[in-house]
Coordinates of C-alpha atoms and ligand atoms in Angstrom, one line a residue:
M5 CA 24.1 -16.5 18.2
S6 CA 25.3 -14.4 15.9
V7 CA 24.8 -15.1 11.8
A8 CA 27.7 -15.1 9.4
T9 CA 25.9 -12.4 6.2
S10 CA 28.3 -12.8 4.0
S11 CA 28.8 -16.7 2.8
R12 CA 27.4 -17.7 -0.5
K13 CA 25.5 -20.8 1.2
A14 CA 24.1 -20.7 4.5
S15 CA 22.0 -21.4 6.7
F16 CA 19.2 -20.3 8.6
D17 CA 15.8 -20.7 10.8
V18 CA 14.1 -17.7 8.6
V19 CA 14.3 -16.1 6.1
I20 CA 12.2 -12.4 5.3
I21 CA 12.4 -11.7 2.2
G22 CA 11.7 -7.4 2.9
A23 CA 13.6 -5.1 5.2
G24 CA 9.8 -2.6 4.8
F25 CA 7.8 -1.8 7.0
T26 CA 6.7 -5.9 7.9
G27 CA 9.8 -7.1 7.5
L28 CA 12.0 -4.7 10.0
Y29 CA 8.9 -5.4 12.7
Q30 CA 9.5 -9.3 12.7
L31 CA 12.9 -9.4 12.5
W32 CA 13.3 -7.6 15.8
S33 CA 10.9 -9.8 17.0
L34 CA 11.8 -13.5 15.9
R35 CA 15.6 -12.3 17.0
R36 CA 14.5 -12.3 19.9
L37 CA 12.5 -15.4 20.3
G38 CA 17.3 -16.9 19.8
L39 CA 16.2 -17.5 16.4
R40 CA 19.2 -17.4 13.8
V41 CA 16.9 -15.0 11.2
L42 CA 17.8 -13.2 7.8
A43 CA 16.7 -10.7 6.1
V44 CA 17.3 -9.8 3.0
D45 CA 16.2 -7.1 0.3
A46 CA 16.8 -6.5 -3.6
A47 CA 17.1 -2.0 -2.3
S48 CA 20.1 -0.3 -0.9
G49 CA 17.9 0.4 1.9
V50 CA 15.7 -0.5 4.7
G51 CA 12.0 1.0 4.6
G52 CA 10.8 -0.8 1.6
T53 CA 7.8 1.6 0.2
W54 CA 9.2 4.6 1.6
Y55 CA 12.9 3.5 0.2
W56 CA 11.4 3.4 -3.6
N57 CA 8.4 5.4 -3.7
C58 CA 10.1 8.7 -3.0
Y59 CA 8.5 10.3 -6.4
P60 CA 7.8 14.7 -5.1
G61 CA 5.2 15.1 -3.0
A62 CA 5.2 11.0 -1.5
R63 CA 3.6 11.3 1.8
T64 CA 1.6 9.0 4.0
D65 CA -2.6 9.2 4.3
S66 CA -2.2 7.9 8.1
P67 CA -1.4 10.3 10.8
S68 CA 1.6 10.1 11.9
N69 CA 0.5 8.8 14.9
I70 CA -0.6 5.9 14.2
Y71 CA 2.3 5.0 11.0
Q72 CA 4.5 3.5 12.9
Y73 CA 5.7 0.3 15.0
W74 CA 4.3 -0.2 18.8
F75 CA 6.4 -2.9 20.0
S76 CA 8.7 -0.3 22.5
D77 CA 8.1 2.0 24.6
E78 CA 11.3 3.4 23.8
L79 CA 11.4 4.2 20.2
L80 CA 7.8 6.2 21.2
D81 CA 9.3 8.0 23.7
E82 CA 12.6 9.5 21.7
W83 CA 11.1 9.6 17.8
N84 CA 9.9 12.5 17.4
W85 CA 7.5 13.2 13.9
T86 CA 7.5 16.4 12.7
Q87 CA 4.4 16.1 10.7
R88 CA 0.7 14.8 11.3
Y89 CA 1.1 13.4 7.5
A90 CA 4.3 12.2 7.3
G91 CA 6.1 12.5 4.1
Q92 CA 8.7 10.3 2.0
A93 CA 11.8 11.5 3.0
E94 CA 10.8 11.2 6.8
S95 CA 9.6 7.5 7.4
E96 CA 12.8 6.6 5.8
R97 CA 14.4 8.8 8.1
Y98 CA 12.0 6.4 10.3
F99 CA 13.2 2.2 9.4
N100 CA 16.7 3.6 9.3
H101 CA 16.0 4.8 12.7
V102 CA 15.1 1.9 13.8
A103 CA 17.7 -0.6 11.9
D104 CA 19.7 1.0 13.9
R105 CA 18.6 1.9 16.8
F106 CA 17.7 -2.4 17.8
E107 CA 21.1 -3.1 15.5
L108 CA 18.9 -5.3 12.6
R109 CA 21.4 -4.2 10.4
K110 CA 23.3 -6.8 11.0
D111 CA 20.9 -9.5 10.2
I112 CA 19.8 -7.5 7.3
R113 CA 21.3 -8.4 3.5
L114 CA 20.6 -5.5 1.0
N115 CA 20.7 -5.1 -3.2
T116 CA 19.7 -9.1 -3.0
R117 CA 17.3 -9.7 -5.1
V118 CA 15.0 -13.5 -3.9
E119 CA 14.7 -15.3 -6.9
S120 CA 13.7 -18.1 -5.9
A121 CA 12.5 -20.2 -3.2
V122 CA 12.3 -24.6 -3.5
W123 CA 10.8 -26.6 -0.9
N124 CA 13.0 -28.7 0.0
E125 CA 9.9 -32.5 1.6
D126 CA 13.2 -34.4 2.6
A127 CA 15.7 -31.8 5.3
S128 CA 11.3 -29.9 5.6
Q129 CA 13.3 -26.7 4.5
W130 CA 13.6 -23.8 1.8
T131 CA 16.6 -22.9 -0.4
L132 CA 16.0 -19.4 -1.5
T133 CA 18.9 -18.2 -3.9
T134 CA 19.3 -14.1 -5.2
D135 CA 20.7 -11.9 -8.0
Q136 CA 23.6 -12.2 -6.2
G137 CA 24.2 -16.2 -6.2
D138 CA 23.4 -16.9 -2.7
A139 CA 22.1 -20.2 -1.3
L140 CA 19.7 -19.5 1.7
E141 CA 17.9 -22.6 3.2
A142 CA 15.9 -22.5 5.8
R143 CA 13.4 -24.0 7.8
F144 CA 10.9 -20.6 7.4
V145 CA 10.4 -18.2 5.5
V146 CA 7.9 -15.1 5.8
T147 CA 7.7 -12.6 2.9
A148 CA 6.9 -9.3 3.6
L149 CA 7.4 -7.8 0.1
G150 CA 4.3 -5.1 0.5
P151 CA 0.6 -4.7 -1.1
L152 CA 2.0 -2.7 -3.4
S153 CA 5.8 -3.6 -4.0
A154 CA 5.4 -4.9 -7.8
P155 CA 4.9 -1.5 -10.4
V156 CA 2.2 -2.3 -13.5
V157 CA 3.5 -0.9 -16.8
P158 CA 0.3 -1.3 -18.6
P159 CA 1.3 -2.4 -21.8
F160 CA 1.1 1.6 -24.5
V161 CA 1.2 0.4 -28.1
G162 CA 5.2 2.5 -28.9
H163 CA 6.5 2.1 -25.4
E164 CA 10.1 2.0 -26.1
S165 CA 9.7 5.1 -29.3
F166 CA 9.4 8.0 -26.8
A167 CA 13.0 9.6 -27.4
G168 CA 11.8 11.3 -23.6
R169 CA 12.4 10.1 -20.4
M170 CA 9.5 7.6 -19.7
V171 CA 9.1 7.1 -15.7
H172 CA 7.5 4.9 -13.1
T173 CA 6.6 6.5 -9.7
A174 CA 8.0 4.0 -8.1
R175 CA 10.7 3.6 -10.0
W176 CA 11.6 7.1 -9.7
P177 CA 15.5 8.0 -9.5
R178 CA 16.5 8.7 -5.8
E179 CA 19.1 12.4 -7.1
G180 CA 15.3 13.1 -8.6
I181 CA 14.2 15.0 -11.9
D182 CA 14.5 18.3 -12.8
L183 CA 11.4 19.2 -13.9
K184 CA 11.2 23.1 -14.0
G185 CA 10.8 24.1 -17.9
K186 CA 9.6 20.7 -18.7
R187 CA 6.2 19.4 -20.9
V188 CA 4.9 16.7 -18.2
G189 CA 2.3 14.2 -19.0
V190 CA 1.0 12.0 -16.0
I191 CA -1.0 9.6 -16.3
G192 CA -3.1 7.9 -13.5
T193 CA -4.9 9.9 -10.8
G194 CA -4.4 7.4 -8.0
A195 CA -3.7 8.4 -4.4
T196 CA 0.4 8.5 -6.2
G197 CA -1.0 11.0 -9.8
I198 CA -2.7 13.3 -6.8
Q199 CA 0.1 13.4 -4.7
V200 CA 2.6 13.7 -8.0
I201 CA -0.1 15.8 -10.0
Q202 CA -0.2 18.5 -6.8
S203 CA 3.3 18.6 -6.7
I204 CA 4.5 19.6 -9.8
A205 CA 2.2 21.5 -10.9
P206 CA 4.3 24.7 -10.6
E207 CA 7.2 24.3 -11.1
V208 CA 6.6 21.8 -14.8
A209 CA 6.3 24.7 -17.8
H210 CA 2.6 22.4 -18.3
L211 CA 1.2 19.1 -16.7
S212 CA -0.1 17.1 -18.9
V213 CA -3.0 14.8 -16.9
F214 CA -3.8 11.7 -18.7
Q215 CA -6.9 10.4 -16.8
R216 CA -9.2 7.0 -17.0
T217 CA -11.3 7.4 -13.9
A218 CA -11.8 10.0 -11.3
N219 CA -10.9 10.3 -7.9
Y220 CA -12.4 11.4 -5.0
A221 CA -9.5 12.9 -3.0
V222 CA -10.4 14.8 0.9
P223 CA -8.3 17.6 1.6
M224 CA -5.7 17.4 4.3
S225 CA -4.8 19.4 7.1
N226 CA -1.2 18.5 7.6
P227 CA -0.3 20.8 11.2
S228 CA 3.9 21.0 11.9
Y229 CA 4.1 19.1 15.3
G230 CA 6.0 21.0 18.1
D231 CA 6.7 19.6 21.4
A232 CA 3.5 20.8 22.9
E233 CA 1.6 18.6 20.7
R234 CA 4.0 15.5 20.2
A235 CA 3.0 15.6 24.4
A236 CA 0.0 16.5 23.4
I237 CA 0.2 13.1 21.6
R238 CA 1.8 11.2 23.8
A239 CA -0.2 10.9 26.8
K240 CA -2.9 9.7 24.7
Y241 CA -0.3 6.8 23.4
P242 CA -2.4 4.0 26.4
Q243 CA -5.7 4.4 24.2
T244 CA -4.1 5.1 20.6
R245 CA -2.6 1.3 21.2
E246 CA -5.4 0.1 22.5
A247 CA -7.7 1.9 20.5
I248 CA -6.1 0.9 17.2
W249 CA -7.8 -2.9 18.0
T250 CA -10.0 -2.7 18.0
T251 CA -11.2 -0.3 15.5
F252 CA -12.5 -0.8 12.6
V253 CA -10.2 -0.6 10.0
G254 CA -7.0 -0.1 12.4
F255 CA -6.8 3.7 13.7
D256 CA -7.3 4.9 16.2
E257 CA -11.4 6.1 16.2
Q258 CA -14.6 4.3 15.4
G259 CA -17.0 5.2 13.2
E260 CA -20.9 6.7 13.9
T261 CA -22.7 3.4 15.0
R262 CA -26.2 5.2 14.7
P263 CA -27.9 3.6 11.0
Y264 CA -27.7 6.3 8.7
F265 CA -31.1 7.3 8.1
S266 CA -31.7 7.0 11.6
I267 CA -30.7 10.3 11.5
P268 CA -32.3 13.2 10.8
V269 CA -30.9 14.4 7.8
E270 CA -29.7 18.1 9.3
E271 CA -27.3 16.1 11.7
R272 CA -25.6 13.5 8.8
R273 CA -25.2 16.5 6.8
A274 CA -23.6 17.9 10.5
I275 CA -21.7 15.0 10.9
L276 CA -20.1 14.6 6.9
E277 CA -19.3 18.7 7.3
R278 CA -17.4 17.8 11.0
L279 CA -16.0 14.7 9.7
W280 CA -14.5 16.4 6.0
S281 CA -13.5 18.8 7.6
D282 CA -10.8 17.2 9.8
G283 CA -8.9 16.3 7.1
S284 CA -8.4 12.9 6.8
L285 CA -9.7 10.0 6.5
R286 CA -12.1 10.0 9.5
I287 CA -14.9 10.3 6.5
W288 CA -14.7 7.0 4.8
V289 CA -13.2 5.1 7.9
A290 CA -14.8 6.0 10.6
G291 CA -17.9 7.9 9.7
F292 CA -20.5 5.4 8.4
M293 CA -20.4 1.8 7.4
E294 CA -23.3 2.3 5.2
I295 CA -20.8 3.8 2.5
F296 CA -19.5 0.1 1.9
F297 CA -22.8 -1.3 1.9
D298 CA -25.8 0.3 1.3
Q299 CA -26.6 2.1 -1.7
A300 CA -28.4 5.2 -1.2
A301 CA -25.8 6.2 1.7
S302 CA -23.5 5.8 -0.5
D303 CA -25.5 8.1 -2.9
E304 CA -25.8 9.9 -0.2
I305 CA -22.5 10.1 1.0
S306 CA -21.0 10.9 -2.2
E307 CA -23.5 13.0 -3.9
F308 CA -22.0 15.0 -0.5
V309 CA -18.3 14.7 -1.3
R310 CA -18.3 16.2 -5.3
E311 CA -20.9 19.4 -3.9
K312 CA -16.9 19.4 -2.1
I313 CA -15.1 19.0 -5.2
R314 CA -17.6 20.7 -7.9
V315 CA -16.7 23.6 -6.2
R316 CA -12.9 24.6 -6.5
I317 CA -12.9 23.8 -9.9
R318 CA -13.1 27.3 -12.2
D319 CA -14.4 25.5 -15.4
P320 CA -17.6 23.3 -15.3
K321 CA -16.0 20.7 -17.9
V322 CA -13.3 20.5 -16.3
A323 CA -15.6 19.3 -12.8
A324 CA -17.6 17.6 -15.0
K325 CA -14.5 15.1 -15.8
L326 CA -12.9 15.6 -12.2
V327 CA -15.8 14.6 -9.7
P328 CA -16.3 10.6 -9.5
Q329 CA -19.8 9.0 -11.1
D330 CA -19.2 5.9 -11.5
H331 CA -18.7 4.9 -8.0
G332 CA -19.3 5.6 -4.7
F333 CA -17.4 7.2 -2.4
G334 CA -15.2 5.2 -0.5
T335 CA -15.8 2.4 -2.5
R336 CA -11.8 2.8 -3.7
R337 CA -9.2 4.0 -1.9
V338 CA -9.5 7.8 -1.1
P339 CA -6.4 9.3 -1.2
L340 CA -5.7 12.4 0.4
E341 CA -4.8 15.9 -1.0
N342 CA -2.8 19.0 -0.8
G343 CA -4.7 21.3 -3.4
Y344 CA -4.8 18.5 -6.4
F345 CA -8.3 19.6 -7.5
E346 CA -7.1 23.5 -7.7
A347 CA -3.7 22.0 -10.0
Y348 CA -6.6 22.1 -13.3
N349 CA -7.2 26.4 -12.0
R350 CA -3.3 26.2 -13.8
P351 CA -3.3 27.7 -17.8
N352 CA -0.3 24.9 -17.3
V353 CA -2.1 22.1 -17.0
D354 CA -4.2 20.1 -19.1
L355 CA -7.3 17.1 -18.7
I356 CA -7.6 15.2 -21.1
D357 CA -10.5 12.3 -20.6
L358 CA -8.6 9.2 -21.4
R359 CA -12.9 8.4 -21.2
E360 CA -13.2 10.6 -24.3
T361 CA -10.0 10.4 -25.7
P362 CA -7.5 6.9 -25.2
I363 CA -4.8 6.8 -26.2
E364 CA -3.5 4.9 -29.1
R365 CA -0.1 4.8 -29.0
I366 CA 3.4 6.2 -27.1
T367 CA 5.1 8.0 -29.6
P368 CA 8.6 9.4 -29.6
K369 CA 7.5 12.7 -29.5
G370 CA 4.6 12.1 -26.6
I371 CA 1.3 10.5 -25.7
L372 CA -1.3 10.4 -29.5
T373 CA -4.6 10.1 -28.2
S374 CA -7.8 9.5 -30.0
A375 CA -8.2 12.9 -30.2
G376 CA -4.7 14.7 -31.9
E377 CA -0.5 13.8 -30.7
I378 CA 0.7 15.8 -26.9
E379 CA 4.7 16.7 -26.9
L380 CA 6.3 15.3 -24.0
D381 CA 9.9 16.2 -22.6
V382 CA 9.1 13.1 -19.6
I383 CA 6.1 10.7 -19.6
V384 CA 5.1 9.4 -15.3
L385 CA 3.5 6.8 -14.6
A386 CA 1.8 6.5 -12.0
T387 CA 0.4 3.6 -12.8
G388 CA -0.2 2.1 -9.6
F389 CA 0.9 -1.9 -9.0
D390 CA 0.3 -5.5 -8.8
A391 CA -0.9 -5.1 -5.8
G392 CA -1.3 -7.6 -3.2
T393 CA -0.2 -10.6 -5.7
G394 CA 2.5 -9.5 -7.8
G395 CA 5.7 -9.3 -5.5
L396 CA 5.2 -13.4 -4.3
T397 CA 4.6 -13.6 -8.2
G398 CA 7.8 -11.9 -9.0
I399 CA 9.7 -14.6 -7.0
D400 CA 9.6 -18.5 -8.6
I401 CA 8.3 -20.5 -5.5
R402 CA 8.1 -23.8 -5.5
G403 CA 6.2 -25.9 -2.8
R404 CA 5.3 -29.3 -2.2
D405 CA 5.3 -31.8 -5.5
G406 CA 7.5 -28.8 -7.7
R407 CA 4.3 -26.9 -7.9
S408 CA 4.7 -23.1 -8.5
L409 CA 2.8 -20.6 -7.1
R410 CA 3.1 -17.7 -10.1
Q411 CA 0.9 -20.9 -12.3
E412 CA -1.2 -21.6 -9.9
W413 CA -2.5 -17.7 -9.2
K414 CA -2.5 -17.5 -12.8
R415 CA -5.7 -19.9 -12.5
E416 CA -7.1 -19.2 -9.7
V417 CA -5.0 -17.1 -6.6
R418 CA -6.2 -18.3 -2.7
T419 CA -4.6 -17.9 0.2
T420 CA -5.5 -19.0 3.7
M421 CA -6.6 -15.9 5.5
G422 CA -3.0 -14.1 3.6
L423 CA -0.8 -15.9 6.4
Q424 CA -0.5 -19.2 4.1
I425 CA -1.3 -20.9 1.3
H426 CA -1.7 -25.5 0.8
G427 CA 0.6 -26.7 -0.9
Y428 CA 3.4 -24.5 0.3
P429 CA 4.5 -25.4 3.8
N430 CA 6.2 -23.2 7.0
L431 CA 5.9 -20.1 4.2
F432 CA 4.3 -17.3 6.2
T433 CA 3.1 -14.4 4.1
T434 CA 1.9 -11.0 4.8
S435 CA -0.1 -8.0 3.1
A436 CA -1.7 -11.2 0.5
P437 CA -4.2 -11.6 -1.0
Y438 CA -7.4 -12.9 1.1
A439 CA -6.2 -11.6 5.2
P440 CA -9.3 -10.6 7.0
A441 CA -8.1 -6.6 5.7
A442 CA -4.5 -6.4 3.6
A443 CA -5.9 -4.5 1.9
F444 CA -8.8 -2.1 3.5
C445 CA -7.0 -1.2 6.8
N446 CA -4.1 1.3 8.4
A447 CA -1.6 -0.2 7.1
P448 CA 1.2 -0.6 9.4
T449 CA -1.7 -1.9 12.7
C450 CA -2.5 -5.1 10.2
L451 CA 0.8 -5.7 9.4
Q452 CA 1.7 -5.7 12.8
H453 CA -1.2 -7.8 13.4
Q454 CA 0.3 -10.0 11.7
V455 CA 3.4 -10.9 12.4
Q456 CA 2.9 -11.2 16.3
W457 CA 0.5 -13.4 14.4
I458 CA 3.6 -15.9 12.8
T459 CA 5.9 -14.6 15.2
D460 CA 3.2 -16.7 17.6
C461 CA 2.8 -19.6 15.8
I462 CA 6.5 -20.4 14.7
D463 CA 7.8 -19.8 18.4
H464 CA 5.1 -23.1 19.3
L465 CA 6.1 -24.4 16.0
V466 CA 9.2 -24.4 18.0
K467 CA 8.5 -25.0 21.1
N468 CA 6.4 -28.1 20.3
Q469 CA 9.1 -29.5 18.0
R470 CA 6.7 -29.7 15.4
R471 CA 8.9 -29.3 11.7
V472 CA 6.4 -27.7 9.4
I473 CA 2.9 -26.0 9.2
E474 CA 0.7 -26.3 5.8
P475 CA -3.6 -25.2 5.8
A476 CA -5.3 -28.1 4.9
A477 CA -6.5 -27.5 1.6
E478 CA -10.3 -27.5 2.9
T479 CA -9.9 -25.1 5.6
E480 CA -8.3 -22.6 2.6
Q481 CA -11.7 -23.6 0.7
K482 CA -13.4 -22.7 3.9
W483 CA -11.4 -20.0 4.1
L484 CA -12.3 -18.1 1.0
A485 CA -15.7 -19.5 0.1
H486 CA -15.9 -16.9 3.6
H487 CA -14.1 -14.2 3.0
D488 CA -15.8 -14.1 -1.1
E489 CA -19.3 -14.6 1.3
L490 CA -18.2 -11.3 3.2
A491 CA -17.0 -9.1 0.8
A492 CA -19.7 -9.9 -2.0
M493 CA -22.3 -8.3 0.2
T494 CA -20.2 -5.0 -0.1
L495 CA -20.2 -2.6 -2.4
V496 CA -16.0 -2.4 -2.7
A497 CA -16.2 -5.6 -3.9
K498 CA -18.5 -3.7 -7.9
T499 CA -16.0 -1.6 -8.0
K500 CA -13.2 -1.6 -10.3
S501 CA -9.8 -1.0 -8.2
W502 CA -6.7 -2.3 -7.0
Y503 CA -8.5 -3.4 -4.3
T504 CA -10.4 -6.3 -6.9
G505 CA -7.3 -6.0 -9.1
A506 CA -9.0 -4.6 -12.0
R507 CA -6.5 -4.0 -14.5
G508 CA -8.6 -3.0 -17.7
Y509 CA -6.3 -4.6 -19.8
E510 CA -3.9 -7.8 -19.4
G511 CA -0.5 -8.3 -20.2
F512 CA 2.0 -6.0 -18.1
E513 CA 5.4 -5.4 -17.1
V514 CA 6.7 -4.9 -14.1
A515 CA 8.9 -1.9 -14.0
Ligands
NAP20 P1 -4.4 3.2 -8.6 O1 -4.6 3.6 -6.8 O2 -3.9 1.6 -9.0 O3 -3.9 4.1 -9.3 C1 -3.2 3.7 -11.1 C2 -3.9 4.5 -11.6 O4 -3.2 4.8 -13.2 C3 -4.8 4.5 -12.1 O5 -5.8 6.1 -12.1 C4 -5.4 3.9 -13.4 O6 -6.9 4.5 -13.7 C5 -4.6 4.8 -13.7 N1 -3.7 3.9 -14.6 C6 -3.8 2.5 -15.0 N2 -3.2 2.1 -16.3 C7 -3.5 2.8 -17.0 C8 -3.8 2.5 -18.3 N3 -3.5 2.1 -19.6 N4 -4.3 4.1 -18.8 C9 -4.9 4.7 -18.8 N5 -4.9 5.0 -17.2 C10 -4.4 4.0 -16.5 O7 -2.8 3.6 -8.2 P2 -1.3 4.8 -7.0 O8 -2.1 5.9 -7.2 O9 -0.1 4.0 -7.2 O10 -2.1 3.9 -6.0 C11 -1.8 2.5 -5.3 C12 -2.4 3.2 -3.2 O11 -0.5 2.7 -3.1 C13 -3.4 4.3 -3.8 O12 -4.1 3.0 -3.1 C14 -2.4 3.7 -1.9 O13 -3.3 2.8 -0.5 C15 -0.9 3.5 -2.0 N6 -0.1 4.8 -1.5 C16 -0.3 5.5 -0.2 C17 -0.3 7.0 -0.1 C18 -0.5 7.7 0.4 O14 -0.6 7.2 1.8 N7 -1.0 8.9 0.7 C19 0.4 7.9 -1.9 C20 0.0 7.3 -2.6 C21 -0.5 5.2 -2.7 P3 -8.1 3.6 -13.4 O15 -8.3 4.2 -12.3 O16 -9.3 3.5 -13.9 O17 -7.9 1.8 -13.2

C-alpha cells in the first residue's frame, strides 16, 4: 500500500522516528509485513550519526565487514567497502545507497523533527506532531534515535561571549570549516576528540587540547581494500554472519576462554601483544573478559596499555598526563586512533590538563583557565552526548494518563529490556538504556537484533489482532533489578563515563 508523505494529517500503522542505521532497517522490515509505515527524520539526509558527525577525521571503530546490514545478500554482494574502517563520507554513501536500493525514500520524511508524541487511550493510537505542522497518527511508534544523537554543550560561564567560532562536533557544518592557520581549542578527549585532534593538528596554526580525563586508545590498522581483499571478506560472510550473533558484544571473534591468571605470565603478554598488533578493538572486546570484572587482571592489562602509550610521547610530563591512571582499560569506550599520541609531540600542540587548571570561563577572546587566558579563533566542543536518554527526552512523549517521559526520566530512567516502557503502550525504543547491549556492543549487531525483535512483535500483534502491548510494572521492575545486579559486578559500573551517565556537571544545553 502506498503512503502519502506530503499531507499534514495522516495515518499510519507505524511511525519510525529516525532514518539512520536503525530507522532504515526498521522501515524495510515493517514494510515487508504490508504495513503502512513512515520514517521521519530531522536531518536533510539519511544516515543518522553518519549524517550529523561530519567533523574532521570521523570514522567507524568497528570494521566495515561488521558495520553493515545483513538482511540482503544482494547488498552484501554489491557494496564495495574501500577500507577496513570506513570514514564518515563512505558510511553516509552506504546509507544513501541502501535508501535508494530498497526504495525507502518514498516512505521517509526528512527535515521534519518530531516534537511530541501523545498516546490516545480511547483510540489506542499515538499522535505525533512535528515542527512542520504534521499530525501523524500511528498505532505503533518505533524510536530509532540512536544512542548518541543529542549533543551536549556543557554550561561554561561566558559561553555566549566568545567572539570566534564555537562548534559542537556533532553539528559540524556540512560545508566544513577552514581551520588552516587558525588557533583552535578542542574541549574533550573521548573517541570524537581523539579523531578531531589527530586530524587537525597538522593543519592548524596552534592547537590547545583541554583534557579532563585521559583516555586509553588503540592504534588503528586501516588497510585499503581492493577486489582481492573484498573477495576474501565476502567468502567469510557466512561465518561472520553467524559469529556476530553469538560473540560477547556482537563482533566477529570470541575472546580467550581460559581464566586470565591460569595462563603463564609470558603467554599472557604474548596474547596481549598479538591482540594489540591487530590494530582493532580486539584487545578490548575479544581478549580477556577479566578486564570487565577482575581488578588484578584489569590492573595488569591497563599497565600493558599504559606502557604502549607512554613510549610514543616525547615529553615525560605530557606523557604522564595522557596516560590514564584513574580507570582501567576498557571500562570506558575504547577509541581507535591514528597518530593521536604523536600529535602531542608537535610544537603547535599544547595539552591543558583541566584537573590541574580547570576552565573558569569562556571569554570573548578564548578560554580562561586557572592558569590564564588562551586566545583562540575556533573552539571545538567534542563534549559528547546526552547518551541513551537525550533522543527520547528531546521529544515531549505523553503516555497513558498524560504521563510525561521527560518528567519521569528526570526522576528515574526505566525501560523493559530497552525495548518498551511501562506506561507507554505500543511505543518501541531502540538503543535505549537498559537494553541487554544498548551501548556495550558493536552497534549495528545489537540494533539489527532490536529491529528484528520489534518487527516480530508487531507482526505477532497484527496477526493476532491484539491492539496494545505494554510491559507490566512488575516485569519492568524485575528487569531493572536483574540488569543492576549484573552491572554492579562489573568495573564498568564503577567508572564514570557516558555508559554510566556521568557528566561531571548538572544542567546543559543540547546543541
Ligand atoms: P565522550 O566519550 O562522552 O567524550 C566527551 C569528552 O568531553 C570527554 O573527554 C569529557 O571529559 C569531555 N567533557 C565533557 N564535558 C566537559 C567539560 N564540562 N569540561 C571539560 N571536558 C568535558 O563523547 P564522544 O567523544 O563524542 O564519544 C561518544 C561516543 O560516540 C564514543 O564513546 C563512541 O561510542 C561514539 N563514537 C564513535 C566513534 C567511532 O566509531 N570511531 C567516533 C566518535 C564517537 P570526561 O571524560 O572527563 O567526562
